Coordinates of C-alpha atoms (C1' of nucleotides) in Angstrom, one line a residue:
Chain A
M1 CA 26.1 -33.5 -15.4
P2 CA 23.9 -36.0 -13.7
E3 CA 22.8 -38.8 -15.9
L4 CA 20.4 -41.7 -15.1
P5 CA 22.5 -43.3 -12.4
E6 CA 23.1 -40.1 -10.6
A7 CA 19.3 -39.2 -10.8
E8 CA 18.5 -42.7 -9.5
T9 CA 20.9 -42.3 -6.6
I10 CA 19.3 -39.0 -5.7
V11 CA 15.8 -40.4 -5.9
R12 CA 16.7 -43.2 -3.5
G13 CA 18.1 -40.8 -1.0
L14 CA 15.1 -38.5 -1.2
R15 CA 12.6 -41.3 -0.7
R16 CA 14.0 -41.6 2.8
S17 CA 13.9 -37.9 3.6
V18 CA 11.1 -36.0 1.8
V19 CA 8.2 -38.4 1.3
G20 CA 5.4 -37.3 3.6
E21 CA 6.6 -33.7 4.0
R22 CA 4.2 -30.9 3.3
I23 CA 5.4 -27.8 1.4
R24 CA 4.8 -24.7 3.5
R25 CA 6.8 -22.1 1.6
V26 CA 9.0 -21.8 -1.5
E27 CA 11.9 -19.4 -1.9
T28 CA 13.5 -18.8 -5.2
P29 CA 16.9 -17.0 -5.0
H30 CA 17.3 -17.8 -8.7
P31 CA 13.9 -17.9 -10.3
D32 CA 15.4 -18.4 -13.8
V33 CA 15.4 -22.2 -13.1
L34 CA 11.6 -22.1 -13.0
R35 CA 9.8 -22.0 -16.3
T36 CA 7.0 -19.8 -14.8
S37 CA 6.9 -16.9 -12.4
P38 CA 7.8 -17.7 -8.7
R39 CA 4.3 -16.7 -7.8
S40 CA 2.5 -19.2 -9.9
F41 CA 5.0 -21.9 -9.1
G42 CA 4.5 -21.4 -5.4
A43 CA 0.7 -21.3 -5.8
R44 CA 0.9 -24.7 -7.6
V45 CA 2.8 -26.5 -4.9
R46 CA 2.2 -24.7 -1.6
G47 CA 0.3 -26.7 1.0
R48 CA 0.8 -30.0 -0.9
R49 CA 2.2 -33.1 0.6
I50 CA 5.0 -35.0 -1.2
E51 CA 3.5 -38.5 -1.8
G52 CA 6.4 -40.1 -3.6
V53 CA 9.7 -39.7 -5.5
G54 CA 10.4 -41.1 -8.9
R55 CA 12.6 -40.8 -11.9
R56 CA 12.2 -40.6 -15.7
G57 CA 15.4 -40.5 -17.6
K58 CA 17.6 -37.9 -16.0
N59 CA 14.6 -36.2 -14.3
V60 CA 13.8 -36.4 -10.6
L61 CA 10.0 -36.4 -10.0
L62 CA 8.3 -35.3 -6.8
R63 CA 4.7 -36.6 -6.8
L64 CA 2.4 -34.3 -4.9
E65 CA -1.0 -35.0 -3.4
G66 CA -3.7 -34.0 -5.9
G67 CA -1.7 -35.3 -8.9
R68 CA 0.7 -32.5 -9.7
I69 CA 4.4 -33.3 -10.2
I70 CA 7.5 -31.3 -9.5
A71 CA 9.8 -32.3 -12.3
V72 CA 13.5 -31.5 -11.7
N73 CA 16.0 -31.6 -14.5
L74 CA 19.4 -31.4 -12.8
G75 CA 21.2 -29.9 -15.8
M76 CA 25.0 -30.0 -15.5
T77 CA 25.5 -29.1 -11.9
G78 CA 22.1 -29.5 -10.2
A79 CA 21.7 -31.2 -6.8
L80 CA 18.7 -31.8 -4.5
L81 CA 19.8 -31.5 -0.9
P82 CA 17.5 -32.3 2.0
F83 CA 18.1 -30.9 5.5
L84 CA 16.4 -31.5 8.8
R85 CA 16.9 -27.9 9.7
P86 CA 17.6 -24.8 7.6
P87 CA 21.3 -25.0 6.7
R88 CA 23.7 -22.4 8.0
G89 CA 27.4 -21.8 7.8
P90 CA 29.9 -24.3 6.4
G91 CA 28.4 -27.2 4.5
S92 CA 25.3 -25.3 3.4
P93 CA 24.5 -25.1 -0.3
T94 CA 26.7 -22.8 -2.2
H95 CA 24.4 -21.9 -5.1
P96 CA 20.8 -22.4 -3.9
A97 CA 18.3 -21.7 -6.7
V98 CA 15.0 -23.0 -5.2
V99 CA 14.4 -23.7 -1.5
F100 CA 11.4 -25.7 -0.3
R101 CA 10.5 -25.3 3.4
F102 CA 8.3 -28.0 4.9
D103 CA 5.8 -27.8 7.8
S104 CA 8.1 -30.1 9.9
G105 CA 10.9 -27.5 9.7
A106 CA 12.9 -29.7 7.2
V107 CA 14.2 -28.1 4.0
L108 CA 14.9 -29.3 0.5
V109 CA 17.3 -27.2 -1.6
F110 CA 17.8 -27.3 -5.3
D111 CA 21.4 -26.2 -5.6
D112 CA 22.8 -25.4 -9.1
Q113 CA 26.0 -23.6 -9.8
R114 CA 25.5 -23.1 -13.5
R115 CA 21.7 -23.0 -13.4
F116 CA 21.2 -25.1 -16.6
G117 CA 18.8 -27.1 -14.5
T118 CA 15.0 -26.6 -14.3
V119 CA 12.3 -27.1 -11.6
E120 CA 8.7 -27.2 -12.9
A121 CA 5.3 -27.8 -11.4
L122 CA 3.3 -29.8 -13.9
D123 CA -0.3 -31.1 -14.0
A124 CA -0.7 -34.8 -14.7
A125 CA -1.6 -34.1 -18.3
Q126 CA 1.4 -31.8 -18.9
W127 CA 3.7 -34.4 -17.4
E128 CA 2.1 -37.2 -19.5
E129 CA 2.8 -35.2 -22.7
R130 CA 6.4 -34.7 -21.6
H131 CA 6.8 -38.4 -20.7
T132 CA 5.4 -39.5 -24.1
R133 CA 8.0 -37.5 -26.0
M134 CA 10.8 -39.4 -24.2
G135 CA 12.4 -42.6 -25.3
P136 CA 12.3 -45.9 -23.5
E137 CA 13.9 -46.4 -20.1
P138 CA 17.0 -48.5 -20.7
L139 CA 16.7 -50.5 -17.5
E140 CA 13.1 -51.5 -18.2
E141 CA 12.2 -54.8 -19.8
D142 CA 10.6 -53.3 -22.9
F143 CA 14.1 -52.0 -23.9
T144 CA 14.9 -54.9 -26.1
A145 CA 17.7 -55.5 -28.6
E146 CA 15.2 -55.9 -31.4
A147 CA 13.5 -52.5 -30.6
L148 CA 16.9 -50.8 -30.3
H149 CA 18.0 -52.2 -33.6
R150 CA 14.8 -51.2 -35.4
A151 CA 15.2 -47.7 -34.1
L152 CA 18.9 -47.4 -35.0
R153 CA 18.2 -48.5 -38.6
R154 CA 16.2 -45.4 -39.2
S155 CA 18.9 -43.0 -38.3
V156 CA 22.0 -41.8 -40.1
S157 CA 23.2 -39.8 -37.0
P158 CA 26.4 -40.8 -35.3
I159 CA 25.6 -43.5 -32.7
R160 CA 27.0 -41.3 -29.9
S161 CA 24.6 -38.5 -30.8
W162 CA 21.8 -40.9 -31.1
L163 CA 22.4 -42.2 -27.6
L164 CA 22.4 -38.6 -26.2
D165 CA 19.0 -37.8 -27.7
Q166 CA 16.4 -38.2 -24.9
R167 CA 13.6 -38.7 -27.4
R168 CA 15.3 -41.9 -28.6
I169 CA 16.5 -43.3 -25.3
A170 CA 16.1 -41.8 -21.9
G171 CA 18.8 -41.2 -19.3
V172 CA 22.0 -41.7 -21.2
G173 CA 24.4 -38.8 -21.1
N174 CA 28.0 -38.1 -22.3
I175 CA 29.8 -40.3 -19.8
Y176 CA 27.7 -43.4 -20.1
A177 CA 27.4 -43.1 -23.9
S178 CA 31.2 -43.3 -24.2
E179 CA 31.4 -46.1 -21.6
A180 CA 28.6 -48.2 -23.2
L181 CA 30.0 -47.9 -26.7
H182 CA 33.4 -49.0 -25.5
L183 CA 32.0 -52.0 -23.8
A184 CA 30.1 -52.9 -26.9
G185 CA 33.1 -52.3 -29.2
I186 CA 31.3 -49.7 -31.4
H187 CA 33.1 -46.6 -32.6
P188 CA 31.2 -43.4 -31.4
A189 CA 31.2 -41.8 -34.9
R190 CA 29.6 -44.7 -36.7
R191 CA 26.2 -44.0 -38.2
A192 CA 23.4 -45.5 -36.2
R193 CA 22.1 -47.4 -39.2
T194 CA 25.4 -49.3 -39.6
V195 CA 25.0 -51.0 -36.3
T196 CA 24.2 -54.7 -36.9
A197 CA 21.6 -56.8 -35.1
G198 CA 24.4 -58.5 -33.2
E199 CA 26.0 -55.2 -32.2
A200 CA 22.6 -53.9 -31.1
R201 CA 22.4 -56.9 -28.8
L202 CA 25.8 -56.1 -27.4
L203 CA 25.0 -52.4 -27.1
R204 CA 21.7 -53.1 -25.3
E205 CA 23.5 -55.2 -22.7
A206 CA 26.4 -52.7 -22.4
I207 CA 24.0 -49.8 -21.8
R208 CA 22.2 -51.7 -19.1
D209 CA 25.4 -53.1 -17.5
V210 CA 27.1 -49.7 -17.3
L211 CA 24.1 -47.9 -16.0
Q212 CA 23.3 -50.6 -13.4
A213 CA 27.0 -50.8 -12.2
A214 CA 27.1 -47.0 -11.9
I215 CA 23.9 -47.1 -9.8
D216 CA 25.5 -49.7 -7.6
F217 CA 28.4 -47.4 -7.0
G218 CA 26.3 -44.4 -6.3
G219 CA 26.9 -42.6 -9.7
T220 CA 30.0 -40.8 -11.1
T221 CA 31.4 -37.6 -9.6
I222 CA 33.6 -35.7 -12.0
R223 CA 33.5 -32.5 -10.0
D224 CA 30.2 -31.3 -8.7
Y225 CA 27.8 -34.2 -8.5
R226 CA 26.5 -35.0 -5.0
N227 CA 23.8 -37.4 -3.9
A228 CA 20.9 -36.5 -1.5
D229 CA 23.3 -37.1 1.4
G230 CA 25.8 -34.6 -0.1
Q231 CA 28.3 -37.4 -1.0
A232 CA 30.2 -38.0 -4.1
G233 CA 29.6 -41.0 -6.4
E234 CA 32.3 -43.8 -6.6
Y235 CA 31.9 -44.9 -10.2
G236 CA 34.5 -42.5 -11.5
R237 CA 37.3 -44.9 -10.6
R238 CA 35.6 -47.5 -12.7
L239 CA 35.4 -45.5 -15.9
H240 CA 37.2 -47.2 -18.8
V241 CA 37.3 -44.4 -21.4
Y242 CA 35.6 -41.2 -20.3
G243 CA 38.1 -38.5 -19.4
R244 CA 41.0 -40.9 -20.0
E245 CA 42.6 -39.4 -23.1
D246 CA 46.1 -40.8 -23.8
E247 CA 45.8 -43.3 -20.9
P248 CA 46.0 -47.0 -21.8
C249 CA 42.8 -48.9 -22.6
M250 CA 42.0 -51.3 -19.7
A251 CA 41.1 -54.0 -22.1
C252 CA 44.0 -53.9 -24.7
G253 CA 46.5 -51.2 -23.6
A254 CA 46.1 -49.0 -26.6
G255 CA 45.9 -45.2 -26.0
I256 CA 42.4 -43.9 -25.4
R257 CA 41.5 -41.1 -27.8
R258 CA 39.2 -38.1 -27.6
T259 CA 37.3 -36.8 -30.5
V260 CA 34.6 -34.2 -30.9
I261 CA 31.1 -35.1 -32.2
S262 CA 28.4 -32.4 -32.3
N263 CA 30.6 -30.2 -30.2
R264 CA 31.0 -32.6 -27.4
S265 CA 33.9 -34.9 -26.4
A266 CA 33.7 -38.6 -27.1
Y267 CA 36.3 -41.0 -25.7
F268 CA 37.1 -44.4 -27.3
C269 CA 39.7 -47.0 -27.8
P270 CA 40.8 -47.1 -31.4
S271 CA 41.7 -50.8 -31.1
C272 CA 38.6 -52.1 -29.3
Q273 CA 36.3 -49.7 -31.3
P274 CA 37.4 -49.7 -34.9
R275 CA 35.8 -47.1 -37.2
R276 CA 34.7 -49.9 -39.5
G277 CA 33.5 -53.3 -38.5
G278 CA 35.3 -56.4 -39.5
A279 CA 38.8 -55.0 -39.0
R280 CA 39.4 -56.3 -35.5
R281 CA 42.6 -58.0 -34.8
R282 CA 44.1 -59.4 -31.7
Chain B
dA1 C1' 16.8 -35.5 -40.7
dG2 C1' 21.2 -34.2 -39.6
dT3 C1' 25.2 -30.7 -38.3
dG4 C1' 27.5 -26.8 -36.5
dT5 C1' 27.0 -22.9 -33.8
dA6 C1' 25.3 -20.2 -30.2
dT7 C1' 22.9 -19.7 -25.9
dC8 C1' 21.7 -20.1 -21.1
dC9 C1' 25.6 -19.8 -16.5
dT10 C1' 29.8 -20.4 -13.3
dG11 C1' 34.2 -22.0 -12.2
dC12 C1' 38.4 -24.5 -12.7
dA13 C1' 42.8 -25.9 -14.9
dG14 C1' 46.6 -24.8 -17.7
dG15 C1' 49.6 -21.7 -20.4
dC16 C1' 52.0 -17.6 -20.4
Chain C
dT1 C1' 49.7 -13.2 -9.0
dG2 C1' 46.8 -12.1 -13.0
dC3 C1' 44.9 -12.7 -17.6
dC4 C1' 43.3 -15.5 -21.1
dT5 C1' 41.5 -19.6 -23.3
dG6 C1' 39.3 -23.9 -23.3
dC7 C1' 36.5 -27.1 -21.2
dA8 C1' 32.6 -29.1 -18.3
dG9 C1' 27.8 -34.5 -16.5
dG10 C1' 22.5 -30.8 -20.4
dA11 C1' 19.1 -29.0 -23.5
dT12 C1' 17.3 -26.0 -27.0
dA13 C1' 16.9 -22.7 -31.0
dC14 C1' 18.7 -21.3 -35.2
dA15 C1' 20.5 -21.3 -40.1
dC16 C1' 22.0 -24.4 -43.4

DNA sequence: AGTGTATCCTGCAGGC
DNA sequence: TGCCTGCAGGATACAC
């Protein structure tokens, strides 16, 4: 579910609420989201203070004193919900998987209905290895059109699949892949290597514009996503193609289509995003 | 190096 | 109302 803009929105909220808190105790009602035993996870984080909150791709990172990192992948339905007091009754998390209790009495809950998410306590070296395997951050300056074009030229995979591969580019998921390809006028099934240098420039700008705009609106809530304040994101109303099958394209009025690529839906405008380049008419 | 398929889970919408 | 199917923002393993 959450992609880069949703993770970024959560990070900004958590900076206000959990930085400086010291972990007293960890409860794991659903230990399957840890990659280790609850015992060893607890031992690695207990007594540590949270010194900072960061993001890499779709991952939320809690930096602990001493150098360890709690890396949270939100999966499809994960949320990180901070509370000043242990939550009770209406409004408390519905599917708590991991609960951090702090010395101050405050609480951080990793809530995840489907439990595709993960919560891991990594040493600096383990995180570094993970980090190295991931592609560039699309909002950073080193994500250039030239580098994107060079990388695309090496791949015969459909451009939509290419964008979802975290080893190639970090943070893009199914919603923003469709949105960025629409903005750039590129059909989602085109092979990556057929994207021209000019299209790569458009795509680079489209990815950045879409992600930044989504951050500005607090992310997209389709159903479950909530930020660290428990609120929904407002970018859903701004989506041009995702989830809009048969509705008119906001740019040209043609009917938006849904297709399936690698078993996942891709939405596009058949007029703005022709299957083959050079066939555009107006 | 790709794809399709299955898997991990729960819940919701729509058809009947 | 209930039952069934398909679908969902992610990621990985497998056979081919």
